[in-house]
mmCIF file of C-alpha atoms in Angstrom:
data_model
loop_
_atom_site.group_PDB
_atom_site.id
_atom_site.type_symbol
_atom_site.label_atom_id
_atom_site.label_comp_id
_atom_site.label_asym_id
_atom_site.label_seq_id
_atom_site.Cartn_x
_atom_site.Cartn_y
_atom_site.Cartn_z
ATOM 1 C CA MET S 19 88.673 103.446 96.718
ATOM 2 C CA LEU S 20 87.022 99.985 96.723
ATOM 3 C CA LYS S 21 84.873 101.542 99.865
ATOM 4 C CA TYR S 22 84.555 105.105 97.526
ATOM 5 C CA TYR S 23 82.076 102.436 95.409
ATOM 6 C CA GLY S 24 79.994 100.843 98.119
ATOM 7 C CA VAL S 25 81.754 97.551 97.845
ATOM 8 C CA PRO S 26 79.750 95.727 100.676
ATOM 9 C CA GLN S 27 81.413 95.468 103.789
ATOM 10 C CA SER S 28 80.613 91.323 103.456
ATOM 11 C CA VAL S 29 82.984 91.201 100.050
ATOM 12 C CA LEU S 30 85.631 93.755 101.517
ATOM 13 C CA ASP S 31 85.922 90.933 104.832
ATOM 14 C CA THR S 32 86.055 87.881 102.487
ATOM 15 C CA TYR S 33 89.530 89.142 100.151
ATOM 16 C CA ASP S 34 92.585 90.512 100.675
ATOM 17 C CA VAL S 35 91.745 93.196 98.371
ATOM 18 C CA ILE S 36 94.867 93.374 95.912
ATOM 19 C CA GLY S 37 95.260 96.245 93.038
ATOM 20 C CA PHE S 38 97.773 96.876 90.627
ATOM 21 C CA ASP S 39 99.028 98.498 87.770
ATOM 22 C CA PRO S 40 99.202 96.689 84.490
ATOM 23 C CA ARG S 41 102.672 96.686 83.064
ATOM 24 C CA GLY S 42 103.344 100.048 80.211
ATOM 25 C CA VAL S 43 100.770 101.716 82.814
ATOM 26 C CA GLY S 44 100.718 104.004 85.873
ATOM 27 C CA TYR S 45 104.150 103.170 88.055
ATOM 28 C CA SER S 46 104.443 100.122 86.121
ATOM 29 C CA ALA S 47 107.371 101.163 83.349
ATOM 30 C CA PRO S 48 105.177 103.757 82.022
ATOM 31 C CA VAL S 49 105.296 104.137 78.468
ATOM 32 C CA THR S 50 105.103 107.198 76.685
ATOM 33 C CA CYS S 51 104.192 108.198 72.638
ATOM 34 C CA GLY S 52 105.465 111.185 73.360
ATOM 35 C CA LEU S 53 102.005 113.159 72.420
ATOM 36 C CA GLU S 54 100.873 116.182 73.812
ATOM 37 C CA GLY S 55 97.780 118.358 73.502
ATOM 38 C CA GLU S 56 94.157 116.474 72.922
ATOM 39 C CA ALA S 57 96.073 113.864 71.845
ATOM 40 C CA THR S 58 96.688 112.647 75.415
ATOM 41 C CA ALA S 59 93.309 112.720 75.484
ATOM 42 C CA THR S 60 91.593 108.558 76.894
ATOM 43 C CA ALA S 61 89.122 107.112 74.831
ATOM 44 C CA ASN S 62 91.208 108.528 71.824
ATOM 45 C CA VAL S 63 88.490 107.452 69.198
ATOM 46 C CA PRO S 64 89.005 108.231 66.178
ATOM 47 C CA GLY S 65 86.733 111.320 64.481
ATOM 48 C CA TYR S 66 83.230 110.881 62.452
ATOM 49 C CA ALA S 67 84.122 109.975 59.271
ATOM 50 C CA LEU S 68 81.914 112.178 56.505
ATOM 51 C CA ASN S 69 83.416 110.571 53.993
ATOM 52 C CA ARG S 70 86.844 108.240 52.503
ATOM 53 C CA ALA S 71 89.065 111.743 52.247
ATOM 54 C CA ASP S 72 88.318 112.093 56.069
ATOM 55 C CA VAL S 73 89.671 108.418 55.927
ATOM 56 C CA ALA S 74 92.162 108.954 54.542
ATOM 57 C CA ARG S 75 92.968 112.484 56.852
ATOM 58 C CA GLN S 76 92.655 110.805 59.270
ATOM 59 C CA ALA S 77 95.491 107.469 58.159
ATOM 60 C CA GLU S 78 98.013 110.177 58.047
ATOM 61 C CA HIS S 79 97.186 111.504 61.504
ATOM 62 C CA ALA S 80 97.432 107.932 62.670
ATOM 63 C CA ALA S 81 100.313 107.274 61.188
ATOM 64 C CA GLU S 82 102.311 110.275 62.307
ATOM 65 C CA VAL S 83 100.975 108.535 65.895
ATOM 66 C CA ALA S 84 102.407 105.550 65.894
ATOM 67 C CA GLU S 85 105.689 107.236 64.040
ATOM 68 C CA LYS S 86 105.962 108.619 67.387
ATOM 69 C CA CYS S 87 104.952 105.413 69.592
ATOM 70 C CA GLY S 88 107.650 103.695 67.467
ATOM 71 C CA SER S 89 110.451 106.251 68.247
ATOM 72 C CA ALA S 90 109.729 107.149 71.494
ATOM 73 C CA ALA S 91 112.699 106.897 74.826
ATOM 74 C CA THR S 92 110.003 103.955 75.795
ATOM 75 C CA ALA S 93 109.739 102.062 72.611
ATOM 76 C CA SER S 94 111.364 98.495 73.868
ATOM 77 C CA LEU S 95 108.655 98.649 75.996
ATOM 78 C CA LEU S 96 105.777 98.269 73.299
ATOM 79 C CA PRO S 97 106.335 95.095 71.881
ATOM 80 C CA HIS S 98 105.756 93.275 75.417
ATOM 81 C CA ILE S 99 102.709 95.114 76.220
ATOM 82 C CA SER S 100 99.987 93.121 75.862
ATOM 83 C CA THR S 101 96.445 91.318 77.437
ATOM 84 C CA ALA S 102 98.161 87.985 77.495
ATOM 85 C CA ASN S 103 101.423 89.361 79.045
ATOM 86 C CA THR S 104 99.425 91.573 81.928
ATOM 87 C CA ALA S 105 97.577 88.387 83.227
ATOM 88 C CA ARG S 106 100.837 86.281 83.310
ATOM 89 C CA ASP S 107 101.470 89.327 85.342
ATOM 90 C CA MET S 108 98.689 88.560 87.581
ATOM 91 C CA ASP S 109 99.790 85.368 88.063
ATOM 92 C CA ARG S 110 103.227 85.952 89.235
ATOM 93 C CA ILE S 111 101.916 88.159 91.391
ATOM 94 C CA ARG S 112 99.311 85.514 93.143
ATOM 95 C CA ALA S 113 102.643 83.204 93.316
ATOM 96 C CA ALA S 114 104.220 85.859 95.227
ATOM 97 C CA LEU S 115 100.835 86.167 97.328
ATOM 98 C CA GLY S 116 101.521 82.070 98.326
ATOM 99 C CA GLU S 117 97.734 82.220 97.572
ATOM 100 C CA PRO S 118 96.552 78.759 94.808
ATOM 101 C CA LYS S 119 93.863 80.352 93.274
ATOM 102 C CA ILE S 120 92.880 84.576 92.874
ATOM 103 C CA SER S 121 89.012 86.112 92.230
ATOM 104 C CA TYR S 122 88.765 88.572 90.600
ATOM 105 C CA LEU S 123 86.887 92.089 89.471
ATOM 106 C CA GLY S 124 86.878 93.331 86.458
ATOM 107 C CA ILE S 125 85.446 96.014 84.964
ATOM 108 C CA SER S 126 85.171 97.415 80.821
ATOM 109 C CA TYR S 127 88.587 96.380 79.749
ATOM 110 C CA GLY S 128 88.990 94.739 82.179
ATOM 111 C CA THR S 129 87.394 92.128 81.160
ATOM 112 C CA HIS S 130 89.239 90.801 78.650
ATOM 113 C CA LEU S 131 92.221 90.711 80.938
ATOM 114 C CA GLY S 132 90.363 88.965 83.437
ATOM 115 C CA SER S 133 88.522 86.603 80.425
ATOM 116 C CA VAL S 134 92.080 85.618 79.312
ATOM 117 C CA TYR S 135 94.000 84.638 82.483
ATOM 118 C CA THR S 136 91.046 81.953 83.663
ATOM 119 C CA THR S 137 91.497 81.014 79.736
ATOM 120 C CA LEU S 138 95.455 80.052 80.810
ATOM 121 C CA PHE S 139 95.444 79.800 84.080
ATOM 122 C CA PRO S 140 91.910 78.395 84.547
ATOM 123 C CA ARG S 141 92.494 76.291 87.703
ATOM 124 C CA ARG S 142 93.796 78.916 89.430
ATOM 125 C CA SER S 143 90.906 80.993 88.880
ATOM 126 C CA ALA S 144 88.882 81.234 91.730
ATOM 127 C CA GLN S 145 85.502 83.666 91.135
ATOM 128 C CA PHE S 146 85.747 85.890 88.635
ATOM 129 C CA VAL S 147 83.352 88.416 88.187
ATOM 130 C CA LEU S 148 82.926 90.459 84.562
ATOM 131 C CA ASP S 149 81.427 94.117 83.966
ATOM 132 C CA SER S 150 80.305 95.809 80.826
ATOM 133 C CA ALA S 151 82.220 92.598 79.461
ATOM 134 C CA MET S 152 83.935 92.999 76.330
ATOM 135 C CA SER S 153 83.354 90.239 73.366
ATOM 136 C CA PRO S 154 86.160 87.378 73.136
ATOM 137 C CA GLU S 155 87.693 89.105 70.433
ATOM 138 C CA GLY S 156 88.915 91.498 73.580
ATOM 139 C CA SER S 157 91.080 94.507 71.980
ATOM 140 C CA GLY S 158 90.399 94.411 67.952
ATOM 141 C CA PRO S 159 88.651 96.337 65.089
ATOM 142 C CA SER S 160 85.163 94.358 66.126
ATOM 143 C CA ALA S 161 85.536 95.513 69.452
ATOM 144 C CA THR S 162 85.780 99.884 68.125
ATOM 145 C CA ARG S 163 83.009 99.316 66.072
ATOM 146 C CA GLY S 164 81.023 98.470 68.507
ATOM 147 C CA PHE S 165 80.485 102.052 69.691
ATOM 148 C CA GLY S 166 78.381 102.731 66.683
ATOM 149 C CA GLU S 167 76.264 100.403 68.351
ATOM 150 C CA GLY S 168 76.298 100.938 71.921
ATOM 151 C CA VAL S 169 75.883 104.298 70.687
ATOM 152 C CA GLU S 170 72.490 103.832 69.599
ATOM 153 C CA ASP S 171 71.752 101.519 72.068
ATOM 154 C CA ARG S 172 72.847 104.153 75.295
ATOM 155 C CA PHE S 173 71.384 107.444 72.872
ATOM 156 C CA PRO S 174 67.310 106.830 74.047
ATOM 157 C CA ASP S 175 67.975 107.049 77.678
ATOM 158 C CA PHE S 176 69.593 110.398 77.318
ATOM 159 C CA ALA S 177 66.387 111.404 74.607
ATOM 160 C CA THR S 178 64.371 110.215 77.506
ATOM 161 C CA TYR S 179 65.907 112.134 80.025
ATOM 162 C CA LEU S 180 65.861 115.596 77.499
ATOM 163 C CA SER S 181 62.478 114.647 76.886
ATOM 164 C CA GLU S 182 61.782 114.707 80.672
ATOM 165 C CA HIS S 183 63.877 118.351 80.840
ATOM 166 C CA PRO S 184 61.924 120.867 79.130
ATOM 167 C CA GLU S 185 64.059 123.595 80.277
ATOM 168 C CA TYR S 186 66.739 122.322 77.997
ATOM 169 C CA GLY S 187 64.734 123.597 75.331
ATOM 170 C CA PHE S 188 64.282 120.438 73.042
ATOM 171 C CA GLY S 189 60.926 118.961 73.884
ATOM 172 C CA THR S 190 59.229 115.355 74.494
ATOM 173 C CA SER S 191 59.305 113.816 71.394
ATOM 174 C CA VAL S 192 62.334 110.858 71.667
ATOM 175 C CA GLU S 193 62.074 110.810 67.889
ATOM 176 C CA ARG S 194 62.752 114.541 67.814
ATOM 177 C CA ILE S 195 65.265 114.343 69.845
ATOM 178 C CA ARG S 196 66.903 111.521 67.501
ATOM 179 C CA GLU S 197 66.366 114.036 64.812
ATOM 180 C CA LYS S 198 68.226 116.948 66.214
ATOM 181 C CA TYR S 199 71.147 115.081 67.205
ATOM 182 C CA PHE S 200 72.009 114.722 63.551
ATOM 183 C CA GLU S 201 70.540 118.275 62.910
ATOM 184 C CA LEU S 202 73.037 119.495 65.380
ATOM 185 C CA ALA S 203 75.668 117.408 63.832
ATOM 186 C CA ALA S 204 75.335 118.981 59.982
ATOM 187 C CA ARG S 205 74.674 122.302 61.174
ATOM 188 C CA LEU S 206 78.203 121.733 63.051
ATOM 189 C CA ASP S 207 79.698 119.934 60.513
ATOM 190 C CA ALA S 208 79.023 122.804 57.770
ATOM 191 C CA LYS S 209 80.201 125.841 60.051
ATOM 192 C CA PRO S 210 82.244 125.122 63.277
ATOM 193 C CA ARG S 211 81.483 127.066 66.337
ATOM 194 C CA PRO S 212 84.199 129.847 67.016
ATOM 195 C CA ASP S 213 85.448 128.043 69.414
ATOM 196 C CA GLY S 214 86.174 125.595 66.782
ATOM 197 C CA PHE S 215 83.766 122.950 67.939
ATOM 198 C CA ASP S 216 82.693 121.267 64.829
ATOM 199 C CA GLY S 217 80.348 118.147 64.205
ATOM 200 C CA LYS S 218 83.291 115.295 65.091
ATOM 201 C CA LYS S 219 83.542 116.895 68.273
ATOM 202 C CA PHE S 220 80.049 117.235 69.147
ATOM 203 C CA ARG S 221 79.623 112.901 68.250
ATOM 204 C CA LYS S 222 82.131 112.345 70.141
ATOM 205 C CA VAL S 223 81.391 114.251 73.185
ATOM 206 C CA THR S 224 77.929 112.989 72.964
ATOM 207 C CA PHE S 225 79.489 109.447 73.163
ATOM 208 C CA GLU S 226 82.017 110.282 76.101
ATOM 209 C CA ARG S 227 78.972 110.927 78.069
ATOM 210 C CA LEU S 228 76.481 108.007 76.962
ATOM 211 C CA TYR S 229 78.691 106.170 79.312
ATOM 212 C CA LEU S 230 77.124 107.170 83.266
ATOM 213 C CA ASP S 231 74.113 108.918 84.029
ATOM 214 C CA LEU S 232 75.795 111.866 85.632
ATOM 215 C CA TRP S 233 77.219 112.934 82.774
ATOM 216 C CA LEU S 234 73.753 113.006 81.271
ATOM 217 C CA PRO S 235 73.160 116.819 82.756
ATOM 218 C CA GLU S 236 76.784 118.121 81.408
ATOM 219 C CA LEU S 237 75.878 116.528 78.111
ATOM 220 C CA ALA S 238 72.084 118.366 77.967
ATOM 221 C CA GLU S 239 74.390 121.888 78.608
ATOM 222 C CA ILE S 240 76.544 120.792 75.993
ATOM 223 C CA TRP S 241 74.630 120.672 73.861
ATOM 224 C CA GLN S 242 71.824 123.136 74.600
ATOM 225 C CA ALA S 243 74.727 125.418 74.094
ATOM 226 C CA VAL S 244 75.140 124.285 70.410
ATOM 227 C CA ASP S 245 71.916 125.015 70.165
ATOM 228 C CA THR S 246 71.472 128.027 71.455
ATOM 229 C CA GLY S 247 75.196 129.331 70.647
ATOM 230 C CA ARG S 248 76.023 130.148 74.112
ATOM 231 C CA SER S 249 79.534 129.157 75.028
ATOM 232 C CA LEU S 250 79.939 125.497 76.161
ATOM 233 C CA PRO S 251 80.460 124.165 79.776
ATOM 234 C CA PRO S 252 84.479 124.635 80.794
ATOM 235 C CA THR S 253 85.964 121.330 80.799
ATOM 236 C CA PRO S 254 88.160 120.660 83.997
ATOM 237 C CA PRO S 255 91.353 120.072 83.558
ATOM 238 C CA VAL S 256 92.963 116.151 83.400
ATOM 239 C CA GLU S 257 95.183 115.511 86.132
ATOM 240 C CA VAL S 258 98.546 114.118 85.539
ATOM 241 C CA PRO S 259 100.105 111.967 88.264
ATOM 242 C CA PRO S 260 103.487 113.234 89.214
ATOM 243 C CA GLY S 261 106.473 111.379 87.285
ATOM 244 C CA GLN S 262 103.807 109.761 84.566
ATOM 245 C CA PRO S 263 104.091 110.845 80.758
ATOM 246 C CA ALA S 264 100.807 112.470 80.602
ATOM 247 C CA ASP S 265 99.887 110.430 77.150
ATOM 248 C CA ASN S 266 100.392 107.337 79.534
ATOM 249 C CA PRO S 267 97.004 106.675 79.256
ATOM 250 C CA VAL S 268 96.177 106.635 75.411
ATOM 251 C CA ALA S 269 99.961 105.717 75.200
ATOM 252 C CA GLY S 270 99.514 102.411 76.811
ATOM 253 C CA GLN S 271 96.158 102.125 75.267
ATOM 254 C CA LEU S 272 97.325 101.988 71.940
ATOM 255 C CA ALA S 273 100.106 99.260 72.941
ATOM 256 C CA VAL S 274 97.314 96.670 74.240
ATOM 257 C CA LEU S 275 94.901 97.556 71.434
ATOM 258 C CA CYS S 276 97.932 97.109 68.950
ATOM 259 C CA ASN S 277 99.411 94.327 70.143
ATOM 260 C CA ASP S 278 96.572 91.332 71.394
ATOM 261 C CA ARG S 279 95.788 91.533 67.069
ATOM 262 C CA ASN S 280 96.777 91.971 64.398
ATOM 263 C CA TRP S 281 95.024 95.167 63.011
ATOM 264 C CA PRO S 282 94.049 95.207 59.476
ATOM 265 C CA GLU S 283 96.841 97.866 57.303
ATOM 266 C CA SER S 284 94.696 98.933 54.292
ATOM 267 C CA VAL S 285 93.371 102.722 54.230
ATOM 268 C CA ALA S 286 91.047 100.543 52.147
ATOM 269 C CA THR S 287 89.183 97.916 54.798
ATOM 270 C CA TYR S 288 89.023 101.228 57.288
ATOM 271 C CA GLN S 289 86.635 103.154 54.830
ATOM 272 C CA ARG S 290 84.486 100.241 53.189
ATOM 273 C CA ASN S 291 83.735 100.008 57.116
ATOM 274 C CA VAL S 292 83.139 102.925 57.447
ATOM 275 C CA ARG S 293 80.777 103.589 54.098
ATOM 276 C CA THR S 294 78.611 100.186 55.726
ATOM 277 C CA ASP S 295 78.336 101.430 59.700
ATOM 278 C CA ARG S 296 77.623 104.918 58.832
ATOM 279 C CA VAL S 297 74.520 102.766 57.691
ATOM 280 C CA ARG S 298 74.202 100.375 60.261
ATOM 281 C CA HIS S 299 74.959 102.568 62.939
ATOM 282 C CA PRO S 300 74.597 106.232 61.939
ATOM 283 C CA MET S 301 74.818 108.350 64.785
ATOM 284 C CA PHE S 302 78.437 107.240 65.384
ATOM 285 C CA GLY S 303 79.753 104.133 63.377
ATOM 286 C CA ALA S 304 81.456 106.489 61.176
ATOM 287 C CA ALA S 305 84.131 107.351 63.925
ATOM 288 C CA ALA S 306 84.033 103.926 65.627
ATOM 289 C CA ALA S 307 84.919 102.323 62.486
ATOM 290 C CA ASN S 308 87.474 104.773 61.531
ATOM 291 C CA ILE S 309 91.245 103.967 61.193
ATOM 292 C CA TRP S 310 93.277 103.416 64.519
ATOM 293 C CA PRO S 311 97.181 103.770 64.507
ATOM 294 C CA CYS S 312 97.477 100.142 64.769
ATOM 295 C CA ALA S 313 96.779 100.056 60.842
ATOM 296 C CA PHE S 314 100.561 101.255 60.879
ATOM 297 C CA TRP S 315 102.620 99.571 64.769
ATOM 298 C CA PRO S 316 106.051 99.403 64.219
ATOM 299 C CA THR S 317 105.810 96.320 65.460
ATOM 300 C CA GLU S 318 103.716 92.422 64.764
ATOM 301 C CA PRO S 319 102.150 90.696 67.976
ATOM 302 C CA SER S 320 104.304 88.446 69.354
ATOM 303 C CA GLU S 321 102.113 85.625 69.891
ATOM 304 C CA PRO S 322 98.643 84.926 68.886
ATOM 305 C CA PRO S 323 95.202 86.173 70.229
ATOM 306 C CA VAL S 324 94.332 83.730 72.802
ATOM 307 C CA ARG S 325 91.398 82.039 72.574
ATOM 308 C CA ILE S 326 88.493 82.616 75.387
ATOM 309 C CA SER S 327 86.948 78.964 75.715
ATOM 310 C CA ASP S 328 85.043 76.879 78.281
ATOM 311 C CA ARG S 329 87.286 74.515 78.852
ATOM 312 C CA GLY S 330 87.711 75.039 82.753
ATOM 313 C CA PRO S 331 85.442 75.253 85.989
ATOM 314 C CA SER S 332 81.866 76.963 86.368
ATOM 315 C CA ASN S 333 83.426 80.194 87.797
ATOM 316 C CA VAL S 334 82.975 82.942 85.843
ATOM 317 C CA LEU S 335 79.841 85.678 86.426
ATOM 318 C CA ILE S 336 79.408 88.516 83.835
ATOM 319 C CA VAL S 337 76.741 91.225 84.907
ATOM 320 C CA GLN S 338 75.926 93.836 82.085
ATOM 321 C CA ASN S 339 73.390 96.650 81.630
ATOM 322 C CA LEU S 340 71.386 96.578 79.120
ATOM 323 C CA ARG S 341 72.582 99.370 77.372
ATOM 324 C CA ASP S 342 75.622 99.951 77.281
ATOM 325 C CA PRO S 343 77.146 102.754 74.823
ATOM 326 C CA SER S 344 81.357 101.210 74.457
ATOM 327 C CA THR S 345 80.372 97.153 75.301
ATOM 328 C CA PRO S 346 77.374 96.580 73.833
ATOM 329 C CA LEU S 347 74.930 93.809 75.313
ATOM 330 C CA SER S 348 76.058 92.108 72.048
ATOM 331 C CA GLY S 349 79.596 91.772 73.200
ATOM 332 C CA ALA S 350 78.472 90.178 75.969
ATOM 333 C CA ARG S 351 76.303 88.049 74.698
ATOM 334 C CA ALA S 352 79.272 86.139 72.448
ATOM 335 C CA LEU S 353 82.043 86.132 75.802
ATOM 336 C CA ARG S 354 78.618 84.119 77.267
ATOM 337 C CA ALA S 355 78.673 81.525 74.330
ATOM 338 C CA ALA S 356 82.403 81.311 74.604
ATOM 339 C CA PHE S 357 82.384 80.284 77.745
ATOM 340 C CA GLY S 358 79.402 78.159 77.686
ATOM 341 C CA GLU S 359 79.337 76.194 81.235
ATOM 342 C CA ARG S 360 82.424 78.206 82.755
ATOM 343 C CA ALA S 361 79.908 81.308 82.838
ATOM 344 C CA ARG S 362 76.460 83.058 83.700
ATOM 345 C CA MET S 363 75.424 86.231 83.487
ATOM 346 C CA ILE S 364 73.036 88.786 84.943
ATOM 347 C CA THR S 365 72.158 91.515 82.530
ATOM 348 C CA ALA S 366 70.469 94.415 84.359
ATOM 349 C CA ASP S 367 67.896 96.483 82.244
ATOM 350 C CA GLN S 368 69.374 100.137 82.548
ATOM 351 C CA GLY S 369 71.698 101.695 80.658
ATOM 352 C CA GLY S 370 75.347 103.170 80.761
ATOM 353 C CA HIS S 371 78.521 101.582 80.757
ATOM 354 C CA LEU S 372 79.636 99.665 84.443
ATOM 355 C CA ALA S 373 76.346 97.750 85.960
ATOM 356 C CA TYR S 374 77.712 96.515 89.734
ATOM 357 C CA LEU S 375 77.302 98.943 92.195
ATOM 358 C CA TYR S 376 77.443 101.911 89.498
ATOM 359 C CA LEU S 377 73.753 101.893 89.273
ATOM 360 C CA ALA S 378 71.063 100.882 92.152
ATOM 361 C CA ASN S 379 70.277 97.787 91.159
ATOM 362 C CA ARG S 380 69.328 95.658 93.918
ATOM 363 C CA CYS S 381 68.924 92.892 91.605
ATOM 364 C CA LEU S 382 71.399 92.460 89.214
ATOM 365 C CA ASN S 383 74.060 94.043 92.889
ATOM 366 C CA ASP S 384 72.548 91.650 95.469
ATOM 367 C CA ALA S 385 73.343 88.155 93.430
ATOM 368 C CA THR S 386 76.890 89.532 92.786
ATOM 369 C CA THR S 387 77.656 89.943 96.107
ATOM 370 C CA ALA S 388 76.695 86.370 96.227
ATOM 371 C CA PHE S 389 78.228 84.946 93.949
ATOM 372 C CA LEU S 390 81.872 87.274 95.154
ATOM 373 C CA VAL S 391 80.967 85.868 99.107
ATOM 374 C CA THR S 392 80.259 82.614 98.575
ATOM 375 C CA GLY S 393 81.220 81.592 95.218
ATOM 376 C CA GLU S 394 77.074 80.626 94.460
ATOM 377 C CA ARG S 395 75.858 82.188 91.091
ATOM 378 C CA PRO S 396 72.524 82.099 89.607
ATOM 379 C CA ARG S 397 71.855 78.867 88.946
ATOM 380 C CA THR S 398 70.732 79.978 84.920
ATOM 381 C CA ASP S 399 71.150 83.485 83.505
ATOM 382 C CA ARG S 400 69.091 86.100 85.248
ATOM 383 C CA ALA S 401 67.270 88.989 83.930
ATOM 384 C CA CYS S 402 67.460 91.874 86.290
ATOM 385 C CA ALA S 403 64.569 94.265 85.845
ATOM 386 C CA ALA S 404 65.113 98.208 86.053
ATOM 387 C CA GLU S 405 64.357 99.209 89.323
ATOM 388 C CA PRO S 406 63.354 102.734 90.361
ATOM 389 C CA GLY S 407 66.095 105.048 92.106
ATOM 390 C CA ALA S 408 68.773 104.058 90.464
ATOM 391 C CA ARG S 409 71.244 106.814 91.397
ATOM 392 C CA GLY S 410 73.956 106.016 88.343
ATOM 393 C CA ASP S 411 76.261 108.450 89.785
ATOM 394 C CA GLY S 412 79.116 106.769 89.861
ATOM 395 C CA ARG S 413 78.949 106.515 93.620
ATOM 396 C CA PRO S 414 76.051 104.360 94.208
ATOM 397 C CA ASP S 415 74.521 103.615 97.585
ATOM 398 C CA ALA S 416 75.950 99.893 99.414
ATOM 399 C CA PRO S 417 73.499 97.332 99.363
#
């Protein structure tokens, strides 16, 4: 898998590469909530709330999901699935391998797992690379609300793409394309398409397709279909590994989200958050701040969250795109501040989720590879300029 993503041979020659399914996921005693249909989708972000009543309706749905998780066949496992416990599992793997230290490459949520591990076990950590970093809070309400900020950061890249491809019919004005987003969403709010595609789905699909440059042409086709009334592009079926529950990805995600922190339980809290974020981040904030099943989770967290700190060796490298729709730059900066002199950060003037090797920015890629191979980080935080020719397709050229 690492070869597929173009990890340099120098990195593969330096390490024995170990991967594992975290507890509750994949083949590590997969959990289920007994969910079916659309509820099995990953990135199970709540719908965009147009008003307080929408939040209340989402709360009813979230409570039903939480109840199913708490009564499913694997419910007894749920209290034990957390980032801290997964970090402890990692240390058991280290011990089983007979290694005094481990190095780590984590992306997205994996950045929080890596942060927790190197906080709990700082002297057992060698080189730690955290790519597309979550804030020190990790999985919690502020992380999910960050999606609203991330969409605002990232959307100009898509608008620029549309402006450079007038064949889609949206013109060449980035500002006008942003206005078009709100027009299409409002049109679908007022009158959903006959196939059931409404404003909530439009906003969510836009958010999801902003993750990679590779997906921008598909998103442009979706917009064009909505604007012209044509059929939407077909959605490929989700493949479920044999022997695993169809809802395992979302069930495992919820278990970690809900166990890592004690979420607010008042529906009114989420109604206030939605009202605030609809103004702060109007494109997606009223979805990102909406209520999750964690508000009704059947168990309480078994321990306090791990507080990321600056105690330990200087062995952490954070790499981050400036315009990330899922883990926005502000969260990476907060994590960098929490680690203090333990960390350095490299930013790249590019958009999308995931930085190292996913986009062909040699400045960021070469510095990250050098750290993994030699342990030498930049002396100070580094800002990499935009580089022409970055493919952004999730299958980058090896540096």
